[in-house]
PDB file of C-alpha atoms in Angstrom:
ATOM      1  CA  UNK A 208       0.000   0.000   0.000  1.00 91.00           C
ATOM      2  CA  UNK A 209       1.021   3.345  -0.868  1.00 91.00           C
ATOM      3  CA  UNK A 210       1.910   6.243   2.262  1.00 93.00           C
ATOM      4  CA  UNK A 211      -0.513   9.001   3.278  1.00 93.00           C
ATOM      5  CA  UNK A 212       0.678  12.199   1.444  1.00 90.00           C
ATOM      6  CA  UNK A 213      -0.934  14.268   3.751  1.00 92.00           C
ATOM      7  CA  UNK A 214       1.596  16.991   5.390  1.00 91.00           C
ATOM      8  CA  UNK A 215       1.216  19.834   7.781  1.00 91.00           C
ATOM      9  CA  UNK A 216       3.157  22.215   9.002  1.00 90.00           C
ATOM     10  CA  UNK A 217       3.840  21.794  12.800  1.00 86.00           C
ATOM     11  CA  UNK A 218       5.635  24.380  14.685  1.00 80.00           C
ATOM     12  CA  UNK A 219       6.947  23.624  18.052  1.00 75.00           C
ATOM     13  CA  UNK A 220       5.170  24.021  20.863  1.00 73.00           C
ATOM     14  CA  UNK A 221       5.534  27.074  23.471  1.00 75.00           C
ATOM     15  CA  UNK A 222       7.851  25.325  26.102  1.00 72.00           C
ATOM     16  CA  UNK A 223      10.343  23.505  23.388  1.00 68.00           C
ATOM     17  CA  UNK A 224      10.350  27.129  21.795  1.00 67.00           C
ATOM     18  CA  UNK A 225      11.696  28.700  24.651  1.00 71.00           C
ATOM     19  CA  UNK A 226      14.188  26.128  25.671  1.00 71.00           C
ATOM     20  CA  UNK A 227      15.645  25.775  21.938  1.00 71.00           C
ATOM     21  CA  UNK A 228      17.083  28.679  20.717  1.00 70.00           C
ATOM     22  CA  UNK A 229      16.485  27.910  16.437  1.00 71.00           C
ATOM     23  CA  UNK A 230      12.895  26.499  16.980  1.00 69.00           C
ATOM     24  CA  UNK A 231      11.306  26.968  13.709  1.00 76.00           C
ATOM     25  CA  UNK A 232       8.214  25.659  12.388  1.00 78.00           C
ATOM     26  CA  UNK A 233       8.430  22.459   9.601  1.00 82.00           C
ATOM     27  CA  UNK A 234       6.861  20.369   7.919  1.00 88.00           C
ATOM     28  CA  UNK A 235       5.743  16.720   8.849  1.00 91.00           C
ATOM     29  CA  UNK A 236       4.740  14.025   5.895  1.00 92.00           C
ATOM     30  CA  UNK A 237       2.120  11.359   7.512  1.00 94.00           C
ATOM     31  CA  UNK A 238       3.241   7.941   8.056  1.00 95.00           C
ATOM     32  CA  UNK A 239       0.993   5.674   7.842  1.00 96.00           C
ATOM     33  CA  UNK A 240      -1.028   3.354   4.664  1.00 94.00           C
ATOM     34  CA  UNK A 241      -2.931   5.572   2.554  1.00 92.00           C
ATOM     35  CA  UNK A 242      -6.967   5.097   3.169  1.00 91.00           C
ATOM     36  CA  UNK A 243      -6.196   4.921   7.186  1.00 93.00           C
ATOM     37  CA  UNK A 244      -8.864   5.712   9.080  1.00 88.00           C
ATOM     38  CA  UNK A 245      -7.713   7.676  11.954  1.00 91.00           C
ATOM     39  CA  UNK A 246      -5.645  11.207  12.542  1.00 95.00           C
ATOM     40  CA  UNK A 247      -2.584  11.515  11.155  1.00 96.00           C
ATOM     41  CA  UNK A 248       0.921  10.791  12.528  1.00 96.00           C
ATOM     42  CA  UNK A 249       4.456  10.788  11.907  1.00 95.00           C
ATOM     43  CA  UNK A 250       6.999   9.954  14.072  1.00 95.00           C
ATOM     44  CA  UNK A 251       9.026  12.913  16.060  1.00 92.00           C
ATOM     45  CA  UNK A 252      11.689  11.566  18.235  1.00 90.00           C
ATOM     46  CA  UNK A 253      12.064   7.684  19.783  1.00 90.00           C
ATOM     47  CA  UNK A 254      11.810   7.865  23.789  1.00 89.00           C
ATOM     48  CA  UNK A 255      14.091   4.848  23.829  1.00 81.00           C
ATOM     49  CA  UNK A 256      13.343   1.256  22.342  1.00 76.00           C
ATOM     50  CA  UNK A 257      10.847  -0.081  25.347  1.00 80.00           C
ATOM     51  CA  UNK A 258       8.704   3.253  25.642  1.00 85.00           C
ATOM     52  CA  UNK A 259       7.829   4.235  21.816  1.00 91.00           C
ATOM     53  CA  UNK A 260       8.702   7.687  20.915  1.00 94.00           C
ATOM     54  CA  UNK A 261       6.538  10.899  20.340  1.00 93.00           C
ATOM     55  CA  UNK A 262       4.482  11.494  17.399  1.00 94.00           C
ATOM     56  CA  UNK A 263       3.114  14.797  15.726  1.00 94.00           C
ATOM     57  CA  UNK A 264      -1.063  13.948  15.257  1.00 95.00           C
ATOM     58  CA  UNK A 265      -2.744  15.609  13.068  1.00 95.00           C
ATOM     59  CA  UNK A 266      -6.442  16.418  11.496  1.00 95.00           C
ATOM     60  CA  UNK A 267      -7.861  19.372   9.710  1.00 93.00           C
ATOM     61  CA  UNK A 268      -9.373  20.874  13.226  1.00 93.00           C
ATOM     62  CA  UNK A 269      -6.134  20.269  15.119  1.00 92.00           C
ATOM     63  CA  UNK A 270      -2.599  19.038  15.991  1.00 91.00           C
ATOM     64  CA  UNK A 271      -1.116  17.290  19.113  1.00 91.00           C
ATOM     65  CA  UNK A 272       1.906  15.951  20.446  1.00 91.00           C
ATOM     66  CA  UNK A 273       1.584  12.498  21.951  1.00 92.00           C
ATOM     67  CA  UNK A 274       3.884   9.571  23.231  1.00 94.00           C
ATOM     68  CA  UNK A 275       3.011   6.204  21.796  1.00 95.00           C
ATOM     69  CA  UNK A 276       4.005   3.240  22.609  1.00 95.00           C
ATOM     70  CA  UNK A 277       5.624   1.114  19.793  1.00 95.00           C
ATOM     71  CA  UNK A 278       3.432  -1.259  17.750  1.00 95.00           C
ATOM     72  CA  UNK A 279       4.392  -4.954  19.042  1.00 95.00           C
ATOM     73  CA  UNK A 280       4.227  -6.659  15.462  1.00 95.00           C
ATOM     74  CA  UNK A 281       6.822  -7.898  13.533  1.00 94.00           C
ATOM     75  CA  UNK A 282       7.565  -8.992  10.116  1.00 92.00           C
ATOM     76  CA  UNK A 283       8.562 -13.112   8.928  1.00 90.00           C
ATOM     77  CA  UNK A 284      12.004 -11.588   8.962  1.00 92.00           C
ATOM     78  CA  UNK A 285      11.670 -10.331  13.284  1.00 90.00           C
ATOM     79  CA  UNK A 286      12.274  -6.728  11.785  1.00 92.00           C
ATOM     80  CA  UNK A 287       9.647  -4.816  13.809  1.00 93.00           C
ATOM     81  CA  UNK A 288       6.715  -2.224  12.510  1.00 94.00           C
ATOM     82  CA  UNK A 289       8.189   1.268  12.887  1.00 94.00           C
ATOM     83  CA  UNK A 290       4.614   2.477  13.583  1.00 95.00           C
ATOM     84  CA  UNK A 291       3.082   3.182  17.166  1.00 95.00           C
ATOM     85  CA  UNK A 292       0.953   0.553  18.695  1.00 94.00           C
ATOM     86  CA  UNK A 293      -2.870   0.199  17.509  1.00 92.00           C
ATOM     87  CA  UNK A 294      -1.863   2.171  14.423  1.00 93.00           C
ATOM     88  CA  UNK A 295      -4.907   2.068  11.869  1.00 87.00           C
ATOM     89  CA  UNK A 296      -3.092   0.763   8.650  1.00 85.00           C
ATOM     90  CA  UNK A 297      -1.058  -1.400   7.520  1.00 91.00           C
ATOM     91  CA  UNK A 298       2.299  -2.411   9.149  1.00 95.00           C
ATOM     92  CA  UNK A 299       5.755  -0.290   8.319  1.00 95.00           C
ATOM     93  CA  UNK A 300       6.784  -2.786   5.729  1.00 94.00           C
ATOM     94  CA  UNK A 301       3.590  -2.488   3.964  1.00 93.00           C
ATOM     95  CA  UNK A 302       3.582   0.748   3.466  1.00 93.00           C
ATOM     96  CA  UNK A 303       5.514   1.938   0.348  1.00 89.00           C
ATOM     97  CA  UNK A 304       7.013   5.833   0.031  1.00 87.00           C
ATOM     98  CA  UNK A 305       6.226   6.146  -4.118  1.00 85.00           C
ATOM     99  CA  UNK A 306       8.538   8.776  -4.518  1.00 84.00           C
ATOM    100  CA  UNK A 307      11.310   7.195  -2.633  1.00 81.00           C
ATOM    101  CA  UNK A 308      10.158   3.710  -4.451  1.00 81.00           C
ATOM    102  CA  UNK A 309      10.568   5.458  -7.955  1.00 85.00           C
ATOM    103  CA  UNK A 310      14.164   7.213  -6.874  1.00 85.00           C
ATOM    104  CA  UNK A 311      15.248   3.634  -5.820  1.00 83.00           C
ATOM    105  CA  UNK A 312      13.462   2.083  -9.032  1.00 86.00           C
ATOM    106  CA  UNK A 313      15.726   4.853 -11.050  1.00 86.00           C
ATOM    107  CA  UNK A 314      18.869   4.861  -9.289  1.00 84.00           C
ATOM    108  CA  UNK A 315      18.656   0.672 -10.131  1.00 83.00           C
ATOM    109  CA  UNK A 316      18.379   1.336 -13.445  1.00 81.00           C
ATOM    110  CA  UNK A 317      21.463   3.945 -13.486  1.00 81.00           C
ATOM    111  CA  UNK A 318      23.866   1.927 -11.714  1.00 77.00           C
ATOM    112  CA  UNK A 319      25.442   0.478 -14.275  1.00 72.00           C
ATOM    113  CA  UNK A 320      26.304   3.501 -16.049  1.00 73.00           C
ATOM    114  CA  UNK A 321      27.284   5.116 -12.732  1.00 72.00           C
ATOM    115  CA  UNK A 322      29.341   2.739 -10.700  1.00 72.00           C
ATOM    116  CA  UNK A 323      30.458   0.161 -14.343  1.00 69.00           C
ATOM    117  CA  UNK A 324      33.026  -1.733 -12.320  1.00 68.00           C
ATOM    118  CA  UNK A 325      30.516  -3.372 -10.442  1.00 61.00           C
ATOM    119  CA  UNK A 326      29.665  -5.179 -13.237  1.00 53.00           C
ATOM    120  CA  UNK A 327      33.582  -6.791 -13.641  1.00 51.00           C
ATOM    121  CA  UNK A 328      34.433  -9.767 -12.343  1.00 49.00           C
TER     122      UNK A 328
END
C-alpha cells in the first residue's frame, strides 16, 4: 500500500520554543497506509526502544503531540513495525514511500552507467 501524502506544518510548541534557541516551524509528511482511518501521525523523536517515541497527530481541526508506545508486530524476517501501537493501517513494511520507491526504481536502473566496475568480475 502506498503512504498518506498528507503533510502539515507543525511548529513547536511554546515550552520547546523557549528552551531551543532555532525552533522553527516544519513540515511533517504522515506515516501511515494511505486510506487509514484515523488522525494523522508521523513519528518525532524515539523515547528509547521499550517506551515508543513521540508522534506529531494531526487532522484538519487540530494538531497534538503524543507519546506512543511502539506497535508490538513484527515482520517473517523479526524486523519490527516502525509504527506506534494500535496504528490504523497497515504495518511499516507495507507501506511503500512512491517517490522514494521510484528514486530507488531509477537509481537501479542507473547503476550500471554510474558505478560500471561493479559489473567486472
Amino acid at each position: 500500500m502506498n503512504q498518506c501524502t498528507a503533510f502539515t506544518l507543525l511548529s513547536p510548541p511554546r515550552h520547546l520554543a523557549d528552551l531551543l534557541k532555532d525552533a522553527e516551524p516544519g513540515h511533517v509528511l504522515c506515516e501511515l497506509g494511505e486510506g487509514h482511518g484515523d488522525d494523522h501521525a508521523a513519528l518525532l523523536w524515539d523515547l528509547d526502544e521499550d517506551s515508543g517515541g513521540v508522534w506529531a497527530r494531526w487532522n484538519e481541526r487540530r494538531s497534538r503531540l503524543a507519546p506512543f508506545a511502539w506497535c508490538p508486530e513484527a515482520d517473517v524476517e523479526g524486523g519490527a513495525c516502525e509504527l506506534f501501537a494500535e496504528h490504523s493501517s497497515g504495518h511499516s513494511w507495507e507501506v511503500v514511500d512512491p517517490t522514494r520507491a521510484a528514486l530507488w526504481e531509477q537509481a537501479e536502473r542507473m547503476r550500471s552507467h554510474l558505478f560500471p566496475e561493479e559489473g567486472l568480475s
